[in-house]
Amino acid sequence: MRSHYCYQVTEKQIDETVTLCAWVQRRRDHGGVIFLDLRDRGGLVQVVVDPDRPEAFATAEDCRSEFVLRVEGQVRARPAGTENANLSSGKVEILAHKIEILSRADALPFPLDEEGISENLRLQYRYLDLRRPQMQQNLRLRHQVTRYVRNYLDEAGCIDIETPVLTRSTPEGARDYLVPSRTQPGQFFALPQSPQLFKQLLMVAGFDRYYQITKCFRDEDLRADRQPEFTQIDIEMSFVEEKDVMALAEPMIRGLFRSVLQVELPEPFPRMPYAEAMQRFGVDRPDLRNPLELTELTDLMRGVEFKVFRAAADAPRGRVACLRVPGGASLSRAQIDGYTEFVAIYGAKGLAWIKVNNLAAGAAGLQSPIVKFLPEDVLQEILQRSGASDGDILFFGADRAKIVNEALGNLRNRVGADLGLLQGEWKPVWITDFPMFEFDEKEERWSSTHHPFTAPQSTDLAALRTDPEHALARAYDLVLNGNEIGGGSIRIHRQDVQKEVFAALGIGPEEAQDKFAFLLDALRFGAPPHGGLAFGLDRLVMLMSGSDTIRDVIAFPKTQKAGCLLTAAPSPVAERQLQELGIRLRPGVGDGVQNP
């Protein structure tokens, strides 16, 4: 139906007759001559309709924005001074000979060329939202990323193998999405949180190098960089150590940025142990563009009378730390109160602070409600350790280490963004030496920091039970600008080690056999040492596109309530369908169903 895309019409086609199929971006009537800006996925081109072509002119008069047209015409140079340097077709225009309206369009629910449109409205009419140039650009970028990754991994000898979408529910961390079985009433499949176990089984099967760009599903609370269904670049290799996996993944990311964004990332990426990241930044995904760091004060506060600080310092898993913000003494009380509300999100009971007005004046040069509770020598040590200068402010955290780290770590990110402190454009870092386990305060038990199939660093298996707090994992994450874009580990390939890790997690022999019999059996039959990692494709493309949310790089995403406004899913189903599945809803369940 067409000879060219809009962007392909350039000076090379001058005097040629071309046929385009496209949408009307804009219609303008200038003194009897009608101009139509036509748009397709490639770009824009200007069409001129003269009244000496009465049939084409009459059709053009009837056209409105978003009509779909088929236009035949002659390419000619634009008059001098009317060129548009921003378009590949900006030096030419098409003199229309014939115009055919292929499809008419009603008035749109929102203008495509305006910003600030309600996201709910955009998601309800996603097919219109996707017409916008930025959204088209985002999805083209996503295509470029996946194309590069596939080519790279193909050349690296990895084999693309699909794994099941209907699988068994296993305790891997997040809540499973369950799918009832009609043929086996009362039984359920689960949608995979990741292909973790299957890719390990592929290593046992001898495929050696596997990859897959695959959908994963997690029924968890959502935020800007989470979706209930997301896409993972999944990689697994046999007979490898940590350095081998990194040696495959790091050049892939470096080459991807070079190829798609023309950006040179550092070589090699820096590496940082988990303990150092938590000590300095409070989070295991530090944004290294941010120069702010935490200062450790726990040891210093064990001898003070100030109960808030001392109680935290004396607690078994307590921490006291401060965050120095250069020039922060100019912050208003309202701004400080705003930051206090912010850290409360992470469980902090308050946000103590000290403004440094005059360092040379000692305690008299400090402004804060807490200065009177701290001895002069302690105050001086705080100022020295933090490197405080006149005009700075110190924010303090004192509580369980987990709360302090999350509160000050996220405050660091917030303040860095608010005050424009970020330096540089792209800062990757490998985080290594993760703890094997983390203590779940609510459940009062140890859980996996990553997943229960991660290999421990130590060969002392008994220590996994007797001293789980200090066990380290053979795990690694790749962080970019404060976002975890990839994570992986060396896996457990011995049945005795896997059983010991299950035992440390409180998974007894019966439960292990019930939930993971297929894995434990596979480890009996010559499993090779293996490891890998997975990249979050949505998050990676989000960062590369400069978007604020992964919903802007997914064609048809879900809302924060895990619903689809376009299709009104999830939705009720007919009673007959429930009966076929042997399911009966409890009274009240499903009543008053809200729009997702």
Short mmCIF file of C-alpha atoms in Angstrom, two decimals, residues 51-487:
data_model
loop_
_atom_site.label_atom_id
_atom_site.label_comp_id
_atom_site.label_asym_id
_atom_site.label_seq_id
_atom_site.Cartn_x
_atom_site.Cartn_y
_atom_site.Cartn_z
CA PRO A 51 -6.69 23.61 -4.71
CA ASP A 52 -5.78 22.80 -8.35
CA ARG A 53 -6.21 19.16 -7.33
CA PRO A 54 -9.89 19.58 -6.36
CA GLU A 55 -10.54 15.95 -5.36
CA ALA A 56 -7.44 15.70 -3.15
CA PHE A 57 -8.14 19.18 -1.76
CA ALA A 58 -11.72 18.28 -0.80
CA THR A 59 -10.50 15.16 0.95
CA ALA A 60 -7.82 17.15 2.80
CA GLU A 61 -10.44 19.64 3.98
CA ASP A 62 -12.28 16.72 5.58
CA CYS A 63 -9.17 15.42 7.40
CA ARG A 64 -8.58 15.85 11.11
CA SER A 65 -5.88 14.81 13.55
CA GLU A 66 -5.27 11.05 13.77
CA PHE A 67 -7.12 10.24 10.57
CA VAL A 68 -5.31 7.44 8.73
CA LEU A 69 -4.47 8.40 5.13
CA ARG A 70 -2.95 6.97 1.99
CA VAL A 71 -1.26 9.79 0.11
CA GLU A 72 0.29 9.70 -3.35
CA GLY A 73 2.32 12.66 -4.48
CA GLN A 74 5.49 14.16 -5.92
CA VAL A 75 8.51 14.96 -3.77
CA ARG A 76 9.87 18.47 -4.14
CA ALA A 77 12.29 20.71 -2.24
CA ARG A 78 10.81 22.99 0.39
CA PRO A 79 10.97 26.72 -0.36
CA ALA A 80 14.12 28.34 1.00
CA GLY A 81 13.77 29.31 4.65
CA THR A 82 11.04 26.80 5.42
CA GLU A 83 13.29 23.76 5.99
CA ASN A 84 13.03 21.85 9.29
CA ALA A 85 16.47 20.70 10.44
CA ASN A 86 14.91 18.50 13.16
CA LEU A 87 13.40 16.09 10.61
CA SER A 88 15.16 13.71 8.23
CA SER A 89 12.50 14.78 5.71
CA GLY A 90 12.81 18.44 6.68
CA LYS A 91 14.27 19.64 3.38
CA VAL A 92 11.45 18.28 1.26
CA GLU A 93 7.67 18.13 1.05
CA ILE A 94 5.16 16.10 -0.93
CA LEU A 95 2.78 17.73 -3.37
CA ALA A 96 -0.34 15.57 -3.00
CA HIS A 97 -1.94 14.10 -6.13
CA LYS A 98 -4.32 11.64 -4.46
CA ILE A 99 -5.53 11.31 -0.88
CA GLU A 100 -7.55 8.39 0.44
CA ILE A 101 -9.00 8.31 3.96
CA LEU A 102 -8.38 4.78 5.23
CA SER A 103 -9.80 5.38 8.71
CA ARG A 104 -11.45 8.26 10.54
CA ALA A 105 -10.74 9.19 14.17
CA ASP A 106 -13.05 10.58 16.82
CA ALA A 107 -11.80 13.34 19.10
CA LEU A 108 -9.06 11.82 21.31
CA PRO A 109 -9.51 11.54 25.09
CA PHE A 110 -6.25 13.45 25.51
CA PRO A 111 -3.89 15.37 23.20
CA LEU A 112 -0.86 13.34 22.13
CA ASP A 113 1.49 16.32 22.08
CA GLU A 114 0.97 17.43 25.69
CA GLU A 115 2.84 16.39 28.84
CA GLY A 116 1.37 15.85 32.29
CA ILE A 117 -1.52 13.66 31.16
CA SER A 118 -2.92 11.47 33.95
CA GLU A 119 -1.15 8.10 33.90
CA ASN A 120 -4.44 6.29 34.50
CA LEU A 121 -5.89 7.94 31.40
CA ARG A 122 -2.77 7.04 29.41
CA LEU A 123 -2.99 3.41 30.53
CA GLN A 124 -6.72 3.20 29.79
CA TYR A 125 -6.04 4.27 26.19
CA ARG A 126 -2.58 2.77 25.97
CA TYR A 127 -2.77 2.25 22.20
CA LEU A 128 -3.11 6.04 21.84
CA ASP A 129 -0.40 6.74 24.41
CA LEU A 130 1.94 4.48 22.43
CA ARG A 131 1.52 6.75 19.39
CA ARG A 132 3.45 9.47 21.19
CA PRO A 133 7.06 9.86 19.92
CA GLN A 134 8.63 9.28 23.35
CA MET A 135 6.79 6.01 23.86
CA GLN A 136 7.66 4.86 20.34
CA GLN A 137 11.27 5.74 21.06
CA ASN A 138 11.24 3.81 24.35
CA LEU A 139 9.96 0.62 22.74
CA ARG A 140 12.40 0.93 19.85
CA LEU A 141 15.16 1.28 22.45
CA ARG A 142 13.89 -1.86 24.17
CA HIS A 143 14.08 -3.67 20.83
CA GLN A 144 17.64 -2.48 20.29
CA VAL A 145 18.63 -3.73 23.75
CA THR A 146 17.16 -7.20 23.29
CA ARG A 147 18.62 -7.49 19.79
CA TYR A 148 22.09 -6.62 21.05
CA VAL A 149 21.83 -8.99 24.01
CA ARG A 150 20.70 -11.90 21.84
CA ASN A 151 23.52 -11.34 19.36
CA TYR A 152 26.11 -11.02 22.13
CA LEU A 153 25.01 -14.16 23.98
CA ASP A 154 24.70 -16.13 20.75
CA GLU A 155 28.30 -15.25 19.90
CA ALA A 156 29.33 -16.19 23.45
CA GLY A 157 28.07 -19.72 22.85
CA CYS A 158 24.89 -19.48 24.93
CA ILE A 159 21.82 -21.42 23.79
CA ASP A 160 18.36 -19.86 23.96
CA ILE A 161 16.10 -22.40 25.73
CA GLU A 162 12.53 -21.78 26.92
CA THR A 163 11.45 -22.94 30.37
CA PRO A 164 7.88 -23.61 31.60
CA VAL A 165 5.40 -20.89 32.54
CA LEU A 166 3.16 -23.33 34.42
CA THR A 167 5.26 -24.83 37.19
CA ARG A 168 5.26 -25.81 40.86
CA SER A 169 4.88 -23.38 43.73
CA THR A 170 8.19 -23.25 45.62
CA PRO A 171 9.26 -20.90 48.46
CA GLU A 172 11.67 -18.57 46.66
CA GLY A 173 10.90 -15.30 48.42
CA ALA A 174 7.96 -13.42 46.90
CA ARG A 175 4.34 -14.58 46.78
CA ASP A 176 3.44 -16.83 43.85
CA TYR A 177 0.71 -16.26 41.30
CA LEU A 178 -1.35 -19.46 41.41
CA VAL A 179 -3.20 -21.09 38.52
CA PRO A 180 -5.86 -23.72 39.36
CA SER A 181 -5.83 -26.96 37.41
CA ARG A 182 -9.11 -28.10 35.81
CA THR A 183 -7.84 -31.59 35.00
CA GLN A 184 -6.55 -32.15 38.54
CA PRO A 185 -9.11 -30.49 40.82
CA GLY A 186 -7.73 -28.95 43.99
CA GLN A 187 -4.21 -28.75 42.53
CA PHE A 188 -2.46 -25.57 41.44
CA PHE A 189 0.30 -24.47 39.13
CA ALA A 190 2.38 -21.40 39.94
CA LEU A 191 3.68 -18.84 37.47
CA PRO A 192 7.50 -18.75 37.78
CA GLN A 193 9.12 -16.04 39.89
CA SER A 194 12.20 -16.83 37.80
CA PRO A 195 13.49 -19.79 35.76
CA GLN A 196 15.97 -20.45 38.60
CA LEU A 197 15.49 -24.17 39.15
CA PHE A 198 14.96 -25.00 35.49
CA LYS A 199 18.14 -23.28 34.38
CA GLN A 200 20.03 -25.22 37.04
CA LEU A 201 18.50 -28.41 35.70
CA LEU A 202 19.67 -27.42 32.21
CA MET A 203 23.20 -27.27 33.58
CA VAL A 204 22.73 -30.76 35.05
CA ALA A 205 21.51 -31.77 31.58
CA GLY A 206 24.83 -30.66 30.10
CA PHE A 207 23.85 -27.64 28.00
CA ASP A 208 26.76 -25.70 29.55
CA ARG A 209 25.66 -22.21 28.49
CA TYR A 210 22.02 -21.10 28.50
CA TYR A 211 20.18 -17.83 28.13
CA GLN A 212 16.59 -16.71 27.85
CA ILE A 213 14.73 -13.40 27.68
CA THR A 214 11.75 -14.48 29.70
CA LYS A 215 8.67 -13.37 31.62
CA CYS A 216 8.68 -13.72 35.42
CA PHE A 217 5.81 -13.22 37.85
CA ARG A 218 5.75 -12.04 41.47
CA ASP A 219 2.67 -11.16 43.48
CA GLU A 220 4.24 -8.38 45.55
CA ASP A 221 3.58 -4.77 46.45
CA LEU A 222 4.43 -2.57 43.50
CA ARG A 223 6.38 0.64 43.00
CA ALA A 224 7.82 2.64 40.11
CA ASP A 225 10.40 0.01 39.19
CA ARG A 226 8.31 -3.12 39.86
CA GLN A 227 5.59 -4.93 37.91
CA PRO A 228 3.70 -8.16 38.66
CA GLU A 229 5.00 -9.52 35.35
CA PHE A 230 8.45 -8.45 34.28
CA THR A 231 11.12 -9.49 31.81
CA GLN A 232 14.44 -11.00 32.75
CA ILE A 233 17.62 -11.58 30.74
CA ASP A 234 18.54 -14.93 32.25
CA ILE A 235 22.03 -16.46 31.92
CA GLU A 236 23.53 -19.66 33.35
CA MET A 237 26.89 -21.37 32.74
CA SER A 238 28.65 -24.52 33.90
CA PHE A 239 32.18 -24.90 35.28
CA VAL A 240 32.47 -21.23 36.24
CA GLU A 241 33.43 -19.10 39.20
CA GLU A 242 32.27 -15.60 40.05
CA LYS A 243 34.92 -13.94 37.89
CA ASP A 244 33.85 -15.96 34.85
CA VAL A 245 30.21 -14.87 35.10
CA MET A 246 31.27 -11.24 35.55
CA ALA A 247 33.65 -11.56 32.60
CA LEU A 248 30.69 -12.49 30.39
CA ALA A 249 28.18 -9.99 31.77
CA GLU A 250 30.30 -6.87 32.17
CA PRO A 251 31.46 -6.56 28.54
CA MET A 252 27.87 -7.19 27.45
CA ILE A 253 26.62 -4.17 29.41
CA ARG A 254 29.59 -2.07 28.36
CA GLY A 255 29.07 -2.97 24.70
CA LEU A 256 25.31 -2.42 24.98
CA PHE A 257 25.76 1.16 26.20
CA ARG A 258 28.38 1.82 23.55
CA SER A 259 26.25 0.41 20.73
CA VAL A 260 22.85 1.82 21.69
CA LEU A 261 23.63 5.06 23.58
CA GLN A 262 27.18 5.79 22.35
CA VAL A 263 28.22 5.90 26.02
CA GLU A 264 31.55 4.57 27.31
CA LEU A 265 31.26 2.91 30.71
CA PRO A 266 34.40 2.42 32.84
CA GLU A 267 36.59 -0.63 32.30
CA PRO A 268 36.66 -2.56 34.52
CA PHE A 269 33.61 -1.86 36.68
CA PRO A 270 34.63 -1.22 40.30
CA ARG A 271 33.85 -3.89 42.91
CA MET A 272 32.72 -3.35 46.48
CA PRO A 273 31.96 -5.84 49.27
CA TYR A 274 28.43 -5.75 50.65
CA ALA A 275 29.68 -4.85 54.16
CA GLU A 276 31.52 -1.80 52.81
CA ALA A 277 28.47 -0.66 50.84
CA MET A 278 26.24 -0.87 53.92
CA GLN A 279 28.83 0.87 56.11
CA ARG A 280 29.40 3.75 53.72
CA PHE A 281 26.02 4.13 52.02
CA GLY A 282 23.42 2.21 54.04
CA VAL A 283 22.17 0.31 50.98
CA ASP A 284 23.49 -2.55 48.86
CA ARG A 285 22.73 -0.64 45.66
CA PRO A 286 24.71 2.60 46.17
CA ASP A 287 24.45 5.44 43.69
CA LEU A 288 28.12 6.33 43.26
CA ARG A 289 27.22 9.58 41.54
CA ASN A 290 26.28 10.81 45.02
CA PRO A 291 29.33 11.95 47.06
CA LEU A 292 27.53 11.72 50.44
CA GLU A 293 28.58 8.92 52.82
CA LEU A 294 27.53 7.71 56.26
CA THR A 295 29.82 8.10 59.26
CA GLU A 296 29.98 5.28 61.82
CA LEU A 297 29.32 6.42 65.41
CA THR A 298 28.16 3.23 67.16
CA ASP A 299 31.37 2.73 69.18
CA LEU A 300 31.43 6.40 70.17
CA MET A 301 27.88 6.35 71.53
CA ARG A 302 28.32 3.41 73.89
CA GLY A 303 29.68 5.75 76.53
CA VAL A 304 27.22 8.67 76.34
CA GLU A 305 24.28 9.37 78.62
CA PHE A 306 21.95 10.29 75.75
CA LYS A 307 19.57 7.35 75.98
CA VAL A 308 18.37 7.36 72.34
CA PHE A 309 21.91 6.97 70.99
CA ARG A 310 23.29 4.75 73.74
CA ALA A 311 20.42 2.21 73.61
CA ALA A 312 20.93 1.76 69.88
CA ALA A 313 24.71 1.47 70.29
CA ASP A 314 24.36 -1.20 73.01
CA ALA A 315 21.74 -3.27 71.13
CA PRO A 316 23.03 -6.52 69.55
CA ARG A 317 22.10 -5.44 66.02
CA GLY A 318 22.01 -1.69 66.65
CA ARG A 319 23.74 1.13 64.85
CA VAL A 320 24.33 4.86 65.26
CA ALA A 321 25.49 6.78 62.20
CA CYS A 322 25.29 10.23 60.70
CA LEU A 323 25.03 11.69 57.22
CA ARG A 324 26.90 14.94 56.53
CA VAL A 325 25.29 17.23 53.97
CA PRO A 326 27.62 20.00 52.76
CA GLY A 327 25.87 23.36 52.85
CA GLY A 328 22.88 21.78 54.50
CA ALA A 329 22.75 24.28 57.37
CA SER A 330 20.70 26.48 55.04
CA LEU A 331 17.86 23.94 55.08
CA SER A 332 14.69 25.34 56.62
CA ARG A 333 12.86 23.72 59.49
CA ALA A 334 10.07 22.80 57.08
CA GLN A 335 12.56 20.99 54.85
CA ILE A 336 14.02 19.13 57.82
CA ASP A 337 10.52 18.15 58.93
CA GLY A 338 9.89 16.85 55.43
CA TYR A 339 12.98 14.66 55.65
CA THR A 340 11.83 13.47 59.08
CA GLU A 341 8.55 12.30 57.56
CA PHE A 342 10.49 10.67 54.74
CA VAL A 343 12.70 8.51 56.98
CA ALA A 344 9.62 7.45 58.95
CA ILE A 345 8.66 5.43 55.85
CA TYR A 346 11.62 3.19 56.65
CA GLY A 347 10.78 2.77 60.32
CA ALA A 348 12.85 5.61 61.79
CA LYS A 349 11.24 7.12 64.89
CA GLY A 350 12.74 10.52 64.23
CA LEU A 351 15.61 12.38 62.58
CA ALA A 352 18.08 14.08 64.90
CA TRP A 353 20.24 16.78 63.35
CA ILE A 354 23.03 19.26 64.09
CA LYS A 355 23.72 22.39 62.06
CA VAL A 356 27.38 23.45 62.01
CA ASN A 357 27.30 27.26 62.11
CA ASN A 358 30.80 27.94 63.46
CA LEU A 359 33.17 25.02 63.79
CA ALA A 360 35.79 27.02 65.66
CA ALA A 361 33.33 27.93 68.43
CA GLY A 362 32.93 24.32 69.60
CA ALA A 363 29.54 23.37 71.03
CA ALA A 364 28.48 27.04 71.00
CA GLY A 365 28.76 27.05 67.21
CA LEU A 366 26.39 24.11 66.83
CA GLN A 367 22.64 24.42 66.49
CA SER A 368 20.51 21.44 67.51
CA PRO A 369 18.10 20.20 70.19
CA ILE A 370 20.48 17.31 70.95
CA VAL A 371 23.76 19.22 71.48
CA LYS A 372 23.07 19.66 75.21
CA PHE A 373 22.86 15.87 75.67
CA LEU A 374 26.32 15.15 74.22
CA PRO A 375 29.69 15.90 75.87
CA GLU A 376 32.06 18.34 74.19
CA ASP A 377 34.65 15.65 73.39
CA VAL A 378 32.00 13.45 71.76
CA LEU A 379 30.75 16.36 69.68
CA GLN A 380 34.28 17.13 68.53
CA GLU A 381 34.83 13.48 67.58
CA ILE A 382 31.58 13.47 65.57
CA LEU A 383 32.66 16.59 63.70
CA GLN A 384 36.13 15.18 63.04
CA ARG A 385 34.93 11.77 61.84
CA SER A 386 32.30 13.24 59.55
CA GLY A 387 34.61 15.90 58.14
CA ALA A 388 32.07 18.61 58.97
CA SER A 389 32.66 22.22 57.93
CA ASP A 390 30.89 25.50 58.56
CA GLY A 391 27.50 25.54 56.84
CA ASP A 392 26.99 21.76 56.97
CA ILE A 393 24.22 19.76 58.60
CA LEU A 394 24.51 16.30 60.14
CA PHE A 395 21.53 13.93 60.12
CA PHE A 396 21.59 11.07 62.65
CA GLY A 397 20.11 7.59 62.72
CA ALA A 398 20.00 5.45 65.87
CA ASP A 399 18.08 2.19 65.94
CA ARG A 400 18.42 -1.37 64.70
CA ALA A 401 21.04 -1.40 61.95
CA LYS A 402 18.45 -2.40 59.35
CA ILE A 403 16.31 0.65 60.12
CA VAL A 404 19.28 3.04 60.30
CA ASN A 405 20.68 1.75 57.01
CA GLU A 406 17.39 1.99 55.16
CA ALA A 407 16.51 5.40 56.61
CA LEU A 408 19.87 7.12 56.11
CA GLY A 409 20.63 5.24 52.88
CA ASN A 410 17.42 6.42 51.26
CA LEU A 411 17.74 9.88 52.81
CA ARG A 412 21.16 10.08 51.16
CA ASN A 413 19.52 9.42 47.79
CA ARG A 414 16.75 11.92 48.45
CA VAL A 415 19.03 14.73 49.62
CA GLY A 416 21.50 14.08 46.80
CA ALA A 417 18.72 14.51 44.24
CA ASP A 418 17.08 17.48 45.98
CA LEU A 419 20.32 19.45 46.28
CA GLY A 420 21.70 18.53 42.86
CA LEU A 421 24.74 16.75 44.26
CA LEU A 422 24.96 13.93 41.71
CA GLN A 423 28.22 13.86 39.79
CA GLY A 424 28.69 12.13 36.43
CA GLU A 425 26.15 10.38 34.23
CA TRP A 426 26.74 6.63 34.65
CA LYS A 427 28.36 4.88 37.63
CA PRO A 428 28.27 1.05 37.66
CA VAL A 429 29.58 -1.09 40.53
CA TRP A 430 29.65 -4.79 41.37
CA ILE A 431 28.52 -5.57 44.93
CA THR A 432 30.04 -8.83 46.19
CA ASP A 433 30.32 -10.97 49.34
CA PHE A 434 26.68 -10.77 50.34
CA PRO A 435 25.58 -12.37 53.58
CA MET A 436 24.17 -15.84 53.04
CA PHE A 437 21.20 -15.17 55.33
CA GLU A 438 19.30 -12.25 56.83
CA PHE A 439 17.25 -12.34 60.01
CA ASP A 440 13.51 -11.89 59.57
CA GLU A 441 12.36 -9.92 62.62
CA LYS A 442 8.68 -10.75 62.09
CA GLU A 443 9.17 -14.48 61.51
CA GLU A 444 12.07 -14.65 63.99
CA ARG A 445 14.07 -16.89 61.71
CA TRP A 446 16.79 -16.72 59.09
CA SER A 447 15.87 -16.31 55.43
CA SER A 448 17.93 -16.30 52.23
CA THR A 449 19.42 -12.96 51.23
CA HIS A 450 19.08 -13.97 47.57
CA HIS A 451 17.54 -17.45 47.22
CA PRO A 452 18.11 -20.83 48.89
CA PHE A 453 20.12 -22.22 45.95
CA THR A 454 23.05 -19.80 46.37
CA ALA A 455 26.34 -21.47 47.27
CA PRO A 456 28.08 -20.48 50.53
CA GLN A 457 31.67 -19.26 50.46
CA SER A 458 32.73 -21.45 53.36
CA THR A 459 33.18 -25.21 53.09
CA ASP A 460 32.36 -25.51 56.81
CA LEU A 461 28.78 -26.70 56.45
CA ALA A 462 28.18 -26.98 60.20
CA ALA A 463 28.76 -23.23 60.54
CA LEU A 464 25.71 -22.58 58.38
CA ARG A 465 23.60 -23.74 61.31
CA THR A 466 25.74 -22.65 64.24
CA ASP A 467 26.72 -19.20 62.94
CA PRO A 468 24.36 -18.21 60.10
CA GLU A 469 24.82 -14.49 60.78
CA HIS A 470 28.40 -14.51 59.51
CA ALA A 471 28.02 -16.90 56.57
CA LEU A 472 28.85 -15.26 53.24
CA ALA A 473 27.37 -16.19 49.88
CA ARG A 474 28.98 -16.54 46.48
CA ALA A 475 26.61 -13.87 45.22
CA TYR A 476 27.05 -10.64 43.27
CA ASP A 477 24.85 -7.78 42.05
CA LEU A 478 25.50 -5.25 39.31
CA VAL A 479 24.33 -1.79 40.36
CA LEU A 480 23.98 1.22 38.06
CA ASN A 481 23.18 4.70 39.37
CA GLY A 482 21.65 3.29 42.54
CA ASN A 483 19.57 0.65 40.76
CA GLU A 484 20.21 -3.07 40.87
CA ILE A 485 20.13 -4.03 37.19
CA GLY A 486 21.41 -7.58 37.59
CA GLY A 487 22.11 -10.16 40.23
#
